[in-house]
Short mmCIF file of C-alpha atoms and ligand atoms in Angstrom, two decimals:
data_model
loop_
_atom_site.label_atom_id
_atom_site.label_comp_id
_atom_site.label_asym_id
_atom_site.label_seq_id
_atom_site.Cartn_x
_atom_site.Cartn_y
_atom_site.Cartn_z
CA MET A 1 20.36 19.00 -12.88
CA ALA A 2 17.03 18.88 -11.09
CA ARG A 3 16.81 21.05 -8.04
CA VAL A 4 17.47 19.03 -4.90
CA MET A 5 15.02 19.31 -2.04
CA ARG A 6 16.47 19.23 1.44
CA TYR A 7 14.41 17.85 4.32
CA TYR A 8 14.98 18.54 8.02
CA VAL A 9 13.60 16.69 11.03
CA SER A 10 13.22 19.99 12.93
CA LYS A 11 10.82 21.27 10.26
CA LEU A 12 8.88 18.02 9.84
CA PHE A 13 5.22 18.00 10.96
CA GLN A 14 5.41 14.82 12.98
CA PRO A 15 3.24 15.14 16.08
CA GLN A 16 4.36 12.13 18.10
CA ASN A 17 2.78 9.98 20.68
CA ILE A 18 -0.26 10.27 22.88
CA VAL A 19 -3.86 10.09 21.76
CA PRO A 20 -5.32 13.63 21.65
CA LYS A 21 -7.41 14.51 24.70
CA ASN A 22 -10.63 15.20 22.83
CA SER A 23 -10.39 12.08 20.67
CA GLU A 24 -13.04 9.39 20.63
CA VAL A 25 -10.18 6.93 20.38
CA LYS A 26 -9.28 5.53 23.76
CA CYS A 27 -5.98 3.88 24.53
CA ASN A 28 -7.60 0.47 24.56
CA ASP A 29 -8.85 1.09 21.00
CA ILE A 30 -5.25 0.84 19.86
CA THR A 31 -5.40 -2.77 18.98
CA SER A 32 -2.32 -3.59 16.96
CA LYS A 33 1.41 -3.07 16.97
CA SER A 34 1.33 -1.17 13.68
CA GLN A 35 -1.38 1.20 14.85
CA LYS A 36 0.55 1.99 18.05
CA LEU A 37 3.88 2.47 16.25
CA MET A 38 2.39 4.59 13.47
CA MET A 39 0.57 6.83 15.95
CA ASP A 40 3.53 7.03 18.33
CA MET A 41 5.92 8.02 15.55
CA GLY A 42 3.65 10.60 13.93
CA ILE A 43 2.96 8.66 10.74
CA ILE A 44 -0.81 8.79 11.26
CA ARG A 45 -3.02 10.37 13.89
CA ALA A 46 -6.50 9.40 15.03
CA ALA A 47 -9.33 11.72 13.96
CA ASN A 48 -12.54 9.94 14.87
CA ASN A 49 -12.91 6.27 15.57
CA GLY A 50 -12.15 4.61 12.21
CA PHE A 51 -10.80 7.81 10.61
CA PHE A 52 -7.21 8.97 10.46
CA TYR A 53 -5.09 11.95 9.54
CA MET A 54 -2.39 10.80 7.13
CA LEU A 55 0.60 12.87 8.25
CA PRO A 56 3.52 13.86 5.97
CA LEU A 57 5.62 10.74 6.62
CA GLY A 58 2.62 8.48 6.02
CA GLU A 59 1.75 10.42 2.88
CA ARG A 60 5.30 9.92 1.54
CA ALA A 61 5.13 6.14 2.11
CA LEU A 62 1.65 6.01 0.57
CA ARG A 63 2.78 8.01 -2.47
CA LYS A 64 5.56 5.49 -3.07
CA LEU A 65 3.04 2.65 -2.99
CA VAL A 66 0.81 4.59 -5.40
CA ASP A 67 3.80 4.96 -7.75
CA VAL A 68 4.44 1.20 -7.76
CA VAL A 69 0.79 0.42 -8.46
CA ASN A 70 0.55 3.06 -11.21
CA GLU A 71 3.64 1.63 -12.92
CA GLU A 72 2.31 -1.93 -12.85
CA MET A 73 -1.18 -0.90 -13.98
CA HIS A 74 0.38 0.96 -16.89
CA ARG A 75 2.30 -2.19 -17.82
CA ILE A 76 -0.98 -4.09 -18.35
CA ASP A 77 -2.52 -1.20 -20.31
CA ALA A 78 -4.88 -0.15 -17.56
CA GLN A 79 -5.96 3.49 -17.83
CA LYS A 80 -6.43 5.67 -14.78
CA LEU A 81 -9.59 7.67 -14.19
CA VAL A 82 -11.57 9.05 -11.28
CA LEU A 83 -15.19 8.10 -10.60
CA PRO A 84 -17.42 10.19 -8.32
CA SER A 85 -17.51 9.17 -4.65
CA LEU A 86 -21.25 9.81 -4.39
CA ILE A 87 -23.22 7.39 -6.54
CA SER A 88 -26.97 7.45 -7.08
CA SER A 89 -28.62 4.77 -4.98
CA THR A 90 -30.73 3.94 -8.04
CA LEU A 91 -27.73 2.19 -9.59
CA TRP A 92 -27.18 0.18 -6.41
CA LYS A 93 -30.86 -0.80 -6.50
CA MET A 94 -30.50 -1.97 -10.10
CA SER A 95 -27.63 -4.28 -9.14
CA GLY A 96 -29.59 -5.53 -6.14
CA ARG A 97 -26.88 -4.62 -3.67
CA PHE A 98 -28.78 -1.74 -2.08
CA ASP A 99 -31.33 -4.19 -0.71
CA ASP A 100 -28.79 -6.89 0.24
CA ALA A 101 -28.61 -6.61 4.03
CA ALA A 102 -25.02 -7.90 4.15
CA VAL A 103 -23.96 -4.96 1.99
CA ALA A 104 -26.46 -2.30 3.05
CA ASP A 105 -25.49 -2.40 6.74
CA GLU A 106 -22.05 -1.11 5.89
CA LEU A 107 -23.14 1.52 3.35
CA PHE A 108 -22.88 5.21 4.13
CA THR A 109 -25.91 6.83 2.47
CA LEU A 110 -27.10 10.41 2.28
CA LYS A 111 -29.64 12.64 0.54
CA ASP A 112 -29.07 15.85 -1.34
CA ARG A 113 -31.30 18.94 -0.97
CA HIS A 114 -33.67 17.55 -3.61
CA ASN A 115 -34.11 14.43 -1.54
CA LYS A 116 -32.16 12.33 -4.02
CA LYS A 117 -30.44 9.39 -2.33
CA PHE A 118 -26.72 8.65 -2.71
CA VAL A 119 -24.24 6.01 -1.66
CA LEU A 120 -20.81 7.12 -0.45
CA SER A 121 -19.09 4.40 -2.40
CA PRO A 122 -17.15 1.51 -0.85
CA THR A 123 -16.58 0.16 -4.38
CA HIS A 124 -17.57 1.18 -7.90
CA GLU A 125 -18.88 -1.76 -9.94
CA GLU A 126 -22.26 -0.05 -10.48
CA ALA A 127 -20.74 3.32 -11.34
CA VAL A 128 -18.20 2.11 -13.88
CA THR A 129 -20.70 -0.30 -15.47
CA ASP A 130 -23.18 2.54 -15.82
CA LEU A 131 -20.45 4.65 -17.42
CA LEU A 132 -19.81 2.01 -20.08
CA GLY A 133 -23.52 1.31 -20.51
CA SER A 134 -24.11 4.98 -21.26
CA ILE A 135 -21.80 4.90 -24.29
CA SER A 136 -23.82 4.14 -27.37
CA GLN A 137 -22.20 1.93 -29.94
CA LEU A 138 -19.34 0.71 -27.78
CA SER A 139 -17.52 -1.53 -30.26
CA TYR A 140 -15.67 -4.82 -29.84
CA ARG A 141 -12.74 -2.91 -31.41
CA GLN A 142 -12.48 -0.81 -28.23
CA LEU A 143 -12.12 -3.93 -26.08
CA PRO A 144 -10.56 -5.15 -23.89
CA LEU A 145 -10.85 -2.10 -21.70
CA ARG A 146 -9.06 -1.82 -18.35
CA LEU A 147 -9.96 1.15 -16.15
CA TYR A 148 -8.74 1.86 -12.63
CA GLN A 149 -8.69 4.53 -9.98
CA ILE A 150 -6.94 5.09 -6.66
CA THR A 151 -9.44 6.93 -4.49
CA ASN A 152 -10.83 7.05 -0.98
CA LYS A 153 -13.58 4.59 -0.24
CA PHE A 154 -16.04 4.47 2.66
CA ARG A 155 -17.44 1.65 4.76
CA ASP A 156 -19.53 1.98 7.89
CA GLU A 157 -17.61 -0.66 9.83
CA MET A 158 -19.30 -1.96 12.95
CA LYS A 159 -15.91 -2.27 14.64
CA PRO A 160 -13.09 -0.25 13.10
CA ARG A 161 -9.87 -1.92 14.23
CA PHE A 162 -6.11 -2.03 13.89
CA GLY A 163 -5.78 1.56 12.66
CA LEU A 164 -5.56 1.81 8.90
CA MET A 165 -6.22 -1.91 8.52
CA ARG A 166 -9.95 -1.69 9.17
CA ALA A 167 -10.93 1.96 8.89
CA LYS A 168 -14.18 3.61 7.79
CA GLU A 169 -12.38 5.67 5.15
CA PHE A 170 -9.52 4.07 3.23
CA LEU A 171 -7.54 4.42 0.04
CA MET A 172 -8.14 1.64 -2.45
CA LYS A 173 -6.96 0.88 -5.95
CA ASP A 174 -9.88 -0.57 -7.90
CA LEU A 175 -9.53 -1.87 -11.43
CA TYR A 176 -12.48 -2.83 -13.65
CA THR A 177 -11.96 -4.82 -16.83
CA PHE A 178 -14.30 -5.38 -19.76
CA ASP A 179 -13.94 -8.09 -22.39
CA THR A 180 -15.91 -9.43 -25.35
CA SER A 181 -16.15 -13.02 -24.07
CA LEU A 182 -15.81 -14.99 -20.87
CA GLU A 183 -12.70 -16.64 -22.33
CA ASN A 184 -11.05 -13.26 -22.89
CA ALA A 185 -12.15 -12.13 -19.43
CA LYS A 186 -10.36 -15.18 -17.99
CA GLU A 187 -7.19 -14.21 -19.85
CA THR A 188 -7.51 -10.73 -18.39
CA TYR A 189 -7.93 -12.34 -14.96
CA GLU A 190 -4.61 -14.14 -15.43
CA ALA A 191 -2.87 -10.98 -16.64
CA VAL A 192 -4.06 -8.98 -13.62
CA THR A 193 -3.11 -11.83 -11.29
CA ALA A 194 0.43 -11.77 -12.72
CA SER A 195 0.52 -8.00 -12.28
CA TYR A 196 -0.58 -8.33 -8.64
CA LYS A 197 2.19 -10.86 -8.00
CA THR A 198 4.70 -8.37 -9.41
CA ILE A 199 3.32 -5.60 -7.17
CA PHE A 200 3.55 -7.77 -4.04
CA ASN A 201 6.99 -9.05 -5.00
CA ARG A 202 8.17 -5.48 -5.40
CA ILE A 203 6.80 -4.55 -1.96
CA GLY A 204 8.81 -7.51 -0.74
CA VAL A 205 6.66 -8.69 2.17
CA LYS A 206 5.84 -12.40 2.16
CA TYR A 207 2.33 -13.02 0.83
CA VAL A 208 0.03 -15.90 -0.01
CA ARG A 209 -2.62 -16.09 -2.73
CA VAL A 210 -5.65 -18.20 -1.93
CA ALA A 211 -9.06 -19.01 -3.36
CA GLY A 212 -11.74 -16.80 -1.85
CA LEU A 213 -15.50 -16.53 -1.72
CA THR A 214 -17.22 -14.41 -4.35
CA GLY A 215 -19.67 -13.39 -1.61
CA THR A 216 -21.69 -10.21 -2.02
CA MET A 217 -19.55 -9.14 -4.97
CA GLY A 218 -20.88 -12.01 -7.10
CA GLY A 219 -19.30 -13.64 -10.11
CA SER A 220 -17.75 -17.05 -10.61
CA LEU A 221 -14.12 -16.90 -9.52
CA SER A 222 -12.22 -15.08 -6.79
CA HIS A 223 -8.76 -15.04 -5.23
CA GLU A 224 -7.31 -13.13 -2.30
CA PHE A 225 -3.79 -11.92 -1.55
CA HIS A 226 -2.86 -12.02 2.13
CA PHE A 227 0.07 -11.01 4.31
CA PRO A 228 0.35 -13.72 6.99
CA SER A 229 0.08 -12.05 10.43
CA ASP A 230 -1.29 -12.81 13.88
CA VAL A 231 -3.65 -9.83 13.67
CA GLY A 232 -5.00 -11.00 10.31
CA GLU A 233 -8.76 -11.47 10.42
CA ASP A 234 -8.94 -14.23 7.82
CA ASN A 235 -8.21 -17.91 8.38
CA ILE A 236 -6.05 -19.25 5.59
CA PHE A 237 -5.27 -22.88 4.85
CA VAL A 238 -2.35 -23.66 2.58
CA CYS A 239 -1.55 -27.17 1.33
CA LYS A 240 1.95 -28.22 2.36
CA ILE A 241 2.21 -30.52 -0.64
CA CYS A 242 1.01 -28.49 -3.65
CA GLY A 243 0.84 -24.97 -2.23
CA HIS A 244 -2.85 -24.50 -3.08
CA GLY A 245 -4.52 -22.18 -0.58
CA ASN A 246 -8.06 -21.43 0.56
CA ASN A 247 -9.73 -18.89 2.74
CA ALA A 248 -11.55 -20.96 5.40
CA GLU A 249 -14.75 -19.18 4.31
CA VAL A 250 -14.81 -21.24 1.12
CA PHE A 251 -15.27 -24.48 3.05
CA PRO A 252 -18.91 -25.44 3.45
CA HIS A 253 -20.32 -24.37 6.81
CA THR A 254 -21.36 -27.89 7.65
CA ALA A 255 -17.84 -29.20 7.22
CA GLN A 256 -16.54 -26.44 9.47
CA SER A 257 -19.04 -27.02 12.23
CA THR A 258 -18.67 -30.79 12.28
CA GLY A 259 -14.91 -30.64 11.96
CA LYS A 260 -15.14 -33.24 9.22
CA GLY A 261 -15.07 -33.18 5.49
CA ASP A 262 -13.40 -30.77 3.10
CA VAL A 263 -11.92 -28.51 5.73
CA ASN A 264 -9.13 -30.98 6.40
CA LYS A 265 -8.34 -31.69 2.79
CA CYS A 266 -6.60 -29.78 0.04
CA GLY A 267 -9.15 -28.68 -2.54
CA SER A 268 -6.59 -29.20 -5.28
CA CYS A 269 -4.62 -32.41 -4.59
CA GLY A 270 -6.75 -33.98 -1.86
CA ASN A 271 -3.85 -34.22 0.58
CA SER A 272 -4.64 -33.66 4.22
CA SER A 273 -1.55 -31.82 5.36
CA LEU A 274 -2.70 -28.23 5.50
CA SER A 275 -1.05 -25.44 7.41
CA HIS A 276 -3.15 -22.72 9.00
CA VAL A 277 -2.23 -19.03 9.19
CA GLN A 278 -4.03 -15.79 9.93
CA GLY A 279 -3.97 -13.42 6.97
CA ILE A 280 -4.40 -9.69 6.36
CA GLU A 281 -6.27 -9.37 3.06
CA VAL A 282 -4.42 -6.84 0.91
CA GLY A 283 -5.72 -7.68 -2.56
CA HIS A 284 -8.74 -9.35 -4.10
CA THR A 285 -9.59 -10.40 -7.65
CA PHE A 286 -13.05 -11.29 -8.99
CA LEU A 287 -14.20 -12.67 -12.31
CA LEU A 288 -17.68 -11.15 -12.46
CA GLY A 289 -18.95 -12.18 -15.89
CA THR A 290 -22.24 -10.37 -16.51
CA ARG A 291 -23.18 -10.02 -12.82
CA TYR A 292 -23.34 -6.19 -13.20
CA THR A 293 -23.43 -5.63 -16.93
CA LYS A 294 -26.78 -7.43 -17.34
CA PRO A 295 -28.81 -5.58 -14.69
CA LEU A 296 -27.19 -2.26 -15.65
CA LYS A 297 -27.47 -3.02 -19.37
CA ALA A 298 -23.87 -2.46 -20.40
CA GLN A 299 -23.45 -3.81 -23.90
CA PHE A 300 -21.09 -3.64 -26.86
CA MET A 301 -21.47 -4.25 -30.59
CA GLN A 302 -20.01 -7.54 -31.75
CA ARG A 303 -18.27 -8.03 -35.08
CA ASP A 304 -21.57 -9.14 -36.63
CA GLY A 305 -23.28 -5.94 -35.50
CA LYS A 306 -25.34 -7.60 -32.77
CA PRO A 307 -25.21 -6.33 -29.17
CA ASP A 308 -23.92 -8.48 -26.30
CA PHE A 309 -23.25 -7.95 -22.61
CA LEU A 310 -19.74 -7.00 -21.51
CA GLN A 311 -17.76 -9.61 -19.56
CA MET A 312 -16.40 -7.97 -16.46
CA GLY A 313 -13.77 -8.41 -13.77
CA CYS A 314 -12.93 -6.29 -10.73
CA TYR A 315 -9.67 -6.14 -8.82
CA GLY A 316 -8.89 -4.33 -5.56
CA ILE A 317 -5.76 -3.42 -3.66
CA GLY A 318 -6.09 -1.94 -0.16
CA MET A 319 -3.55 0.88 -0.32
CA THR A 320 -3.76 2.32 3.20
CA ARG A 321 -4.24 -1.18 4.56
CA ILE A 322 -0.98 -2.28 2.95
CA LEU A 323 0.81 0.59 4.66
CA ALA A 324 -0.35 -0.66 8.07
CA ALA A 325 0.14 -4.31 7.13
CA VAL A 326 3.79 -3.95 6.09
CA VAL A 327 4.51 -2.16 9.38
CA GLU A 328 2.68 -4.92 11.24
CA CYS A 329 4.60 -7.68 9.47
CA LEU A 330 8.13 -6.25 9.53
CA SER A 331 8.41 -4.13 12.68
CA THR A 332 9.67 -5.00 16.15
CA THR A 333 7.48 -3.99 19.10
CA SER A 334 9.39 -0.70 19.45
CA GLU A 335 10.83 0.07 16.01
CA ILE A 336 9.14 0.45 12.65
CA ARG A 337 10.67 -1.42 9.75
CA TRP A 338 9.56 -0.37 6.28
CA PRO A 339 10.23 -2.29 3.10
CA LEU A 340 12.93 -0.22 1.38
CA ILE A 341 10.58 0.66 -1.48
CA LEU A 342 8.03 2.28 0.88
CA ALA A 343 10.27 3.91 3.51
CA PRO A 344 9.25 7.59 3.88
CA PHE A 345 12.95 8.50 3.69
CA LYS A 346 15.70 6.02 2.95
CA VAL A 347 18.56 7.82 4.68
CA CYS A 348 18.83 9.99 7.78
CA VAL A 349 21.98 12.11 8.24
CA ILE A 350 22.87 12.87 11.85
CA PRO A 351 25.36 15.73 12.38
CA PRO A 352 27.22 16.18 15.70
CA LYS A 353 25.66 17.84 18.70
CA ALA A 354 25.91 21.61 18.88
CA GLY A 355 28.97 22.76 20.81
CA SER A 356 30.87 19.49 20.38
CA LYS A 357 34.42 19.35 18.99
CA GLU A 358 33.18 17.27 16.08
CA ASN A 359 30.80 20.04 15.17
CA GLU A 360 33.73 22.19 14.04
CA VAL A 361 34.76 19.78 11.27
CA ALA A 362 31.27 18.56 10.43
CA SER A 363 30.13 21.27 8.05
CA GLY A 364 32.93 20.59 5.57
CA LEU A 365 32.23 16.86 5.67
CA ILE A 366 28.50 17.37 5.25
CA SER A 367 29.09 19.56 2.19
CA SER A 368 31.23 16.93 0.53
CA LEU A 369 28.75 14.19 1.52
CA PHE A 370 25.84 16.06 -0.05
CA HIS A 371 27.94 17.13 -3.01
CA LEU A 372 28.22 13.42 -3.89
CA LEU A 373 24.71 12.37 -2.85
CA ASP A 374 23.02 15.21 -4.74
CA LYS A 375 24.41 13.95 -8.03
CA ASP A 376 21.58 11.45 -7.86
CA PRO A 377 18.34 13.49 -7.54
CA VAL A 378 16.24 10.36 -6.92
CA LEU A 379 18.28 9.42 -3.87
CA ALA A 380 18.67 13.05 -2.79
CA ASP A 381 14.89 13.35 -2.46
CA ASP A 382 14.99 10.41 -0.04
CA ILE A 383 17.40 11.92 2.49
CA ILE A 384 16.41 13.72 5.68
CA VAL A 385 18.79 15.54 8.04
CA ASP A 386 18.17 15.26 11.76
CA ASP A 387 19.21 18.83 12.50
CA ARG A 388 18.00 18.84 16.10
CA LEU A 389 21.55 19.65 17.18
CA GLU A 390 20.50 20.21 20.80
CA LEU A 391 19.95 16.44 21.08
CA THR A 392 22.69 13.84 21.49
CA ILE A 393 23.61 11.64 18.57
CA GLY A 394 22.42 8.59 20.54
CA ARG A 395 18.95 10.04 21.05
CA ARG A 396 18.60 10.98 17.38
CA LEU A 397 19.89 7.57 16.29
CA ARG A 398 17.20 5.96 18.46
CA ASP A 399 14.51 8.10 16.84
CA THR A 400 15.82 7.17 13.39
CA ALA A 401 15.56 3.48 14.24
CA GLN A 402 12.07 3.90 15.70
CA VAL A 403 10.58 5.75 12.74
CA GLY A 404 12.16 3.21 10.43
CA TYR A 405 14.51 5.05 8.07
CA PRO A 406 16.56 2.12 6.73
CA LEU A 407 19.98 3.87 6.85
CA ALA A 408 21.56 6.44 9.17
CA VAL A 409 24.79 8.32 8.53
CA VAL A 410 26.32 9.60 11.75
CA LEU A 411 29.06 12.21 12.00
CA GLY A 412 30.55 10.98 15.25
CA ARG A 413 33.88 10.97 17.02
CA GLN A 414 35.85 9.51 14.12
CA THR A 415 35.15 12.54 11.98
CA MET A 416 38.06 14.00 13.99
CA ASP A 417 40.53 11.43 12.65
CA GLN A 418 43.25 12.26 10.17
CA GLU A 419 41.17 10.45 7.57
CA PRO A 420 37.66 11.31 8.75
CA LEU A 421 35.24 8.38 8.95
CA LEU A 422 31.44 8.35 9.01
CA GLU A 423 29.33 5.78 10.86
CA VAL A 424 26.77 4.15 8.58
CA HIS A 425 23.99 2.21 10.34
CA ASN A 426 21.93 -0.24 8.34
CA PHE A 427 18.86 -1.10 10.41
CA SER A 428 17.53 -3.82 8.14
CA SER A 429 20.73 -5.88 8.46
CA ASN A 430 21.76 -4.58 11.90
CA GLN A 431 25.07 -3.65 10.32
CA GLN A 432 27.28 -0.75 11.36
CA VAL A 433 30.31 0.28 9.29
CA MET A 434 32.91 3.07 9.48
CA LEU A 435 33.54 4.56 6.04
CA SER A 436 35.19 7.51 4.35
CA VAL A 437 32.80 10.03 2.79
CA SER A 438 33.10 8.59 -0.71
CA ASP A 439 32.83 4.99 0.51
CA ALA A 440 29.80 5.94 2.60
CA VAL A 441 28.13 7.36 -0.49
CA GLN A 442 28.88 4.20 -2.40
CA TYR A 443 27.46 2.08 0.44
CA ILE A 444 24.31 4.22 0.54
CA VAL A 445 23.79 4.00 -3.20
CA GLN A 446 24.22 0.23 -3.16
CA HIS A 447 21.90 -0.30 -0.21
CA THR A 448 19.09 1.98 -1.34
CA ARG A 449 18.84 0.75 -4.93
CA LEU A 450 15.66 -1.17 -5.55
CA GLU A 451 15.73 -4.34 -7.58
CA GLY A 452 15.77 -3.53 -11.29
CA GLU A 453 16.62 0.12 -10.67
CA PRO A 454 19.71 1.20 -12.59
CA VAL A 455 22.69 2.25 -10.51
CA GLU A 456 23.35 5.55 -12.20
CA GLN A 457 25.35 8.71 -12.09
CA SER A 458 26.28 8.91 -8.44
CA SER A 459 27.92 5.49 -8.33
CA ARG A 460 29.91 6.29 -11.44
CA THR A 461 31.03 9.44 -9.69
CA VAL A 462 32.06 7.38 -6.69
CA HIS A 463 34.11 5.08 -8.88
CA ALA A 464 35.72 8.09 -10.51
CA THR A 465 36.58 9.47 -7.09
CA HIS A 466 38.24 6.18 -6.21
CA GLY A 467 40.11 5.92 -9.50
ZN1 LIG B 501 -2.62 -29.73 -2.30
#
């Protein structure tokens, strides 16, 4: 059996609350519920304005999101790589983006000691296209090619806001696809779209997919994935009849300013009953065609031996932004709620206070509890013990709810009963149940299983215990 890690709240690096004295970030820079909660609970901490320390609990949640995305990318045969963060500005000049004011204003640039200019990349279309262009005799047999990375990106935001949602440094998943024809590239576009739907369904927060502008990225087709939220910075219109959605940006400016025309009508069915929501953009897909492969000369050999330009697509997912966005969408004003799949820990065990009568019987119960839980190493890695025994159970239960662990197991008064009972709190359903140790384990297993995940080992053990 794999070795089981044990985690303790007393050992956790979780500096809570209060903006550090020397920080550039003032209290009134905390502009969203998620930013406040995540800073208060020691998930993230402000570094400079627009930059954050990702603390251990935040890193755990982020790693879980990375796992989901890796799994789904693997399912569509995308291969993971890492591109350099510093890209020669020459490439950005070749694509024309270096001299596009709308892009250039937000670019971090720097020079090396030889006076060579670099871009600290916000996105990697130029870099990956140059990589493929540099391969002589790239053959149609090697296509389609799907390459992605999950790396930190940089953007010199005028106004960093809402914590991780609009930061100057952020983690992004960026996928680049290369096909032999526009038709094939469109099929790839559909495949990636389906993959994105699976990813967002697995995260489990309500989302909408709408048509977007191709903007400074270029290309011919673009869609955005949004979490509806009041702090969302995009205006989304969704048709109540057919479900077709648009980012308001796609409506012609004239129509917007006059209040007439397309803005009031569904672009798909022509109906005029549109609902408006604010959206947090968490994913974006672009069909780029030869927008980058032509200027950067990225070609492949066709079946007939003649060269042609690669047909490209690019696909982003804002990883750190999703972390903030799920907290924004699901939490109350005082308590974080994570989707089960991203919760830093799924279960918090709360033993009795030191010196209490219950404390005398607790250690035996805790051993049998962990004896059962540890039979499932996956679940065991998701359990933290709030061993701050100097604090009351009530206080620790409050902390558990605030930081957003979905389940708490409390060893309270009824552990003294003839048949000792544990209190299991389920914060997502506001449920509280009194259960024997083996029933508690069964409840935990059932309520921490993700959709599609096999209920293994530990539950069989529980059944055996019952039998
Ligand atoms: Zn419609």
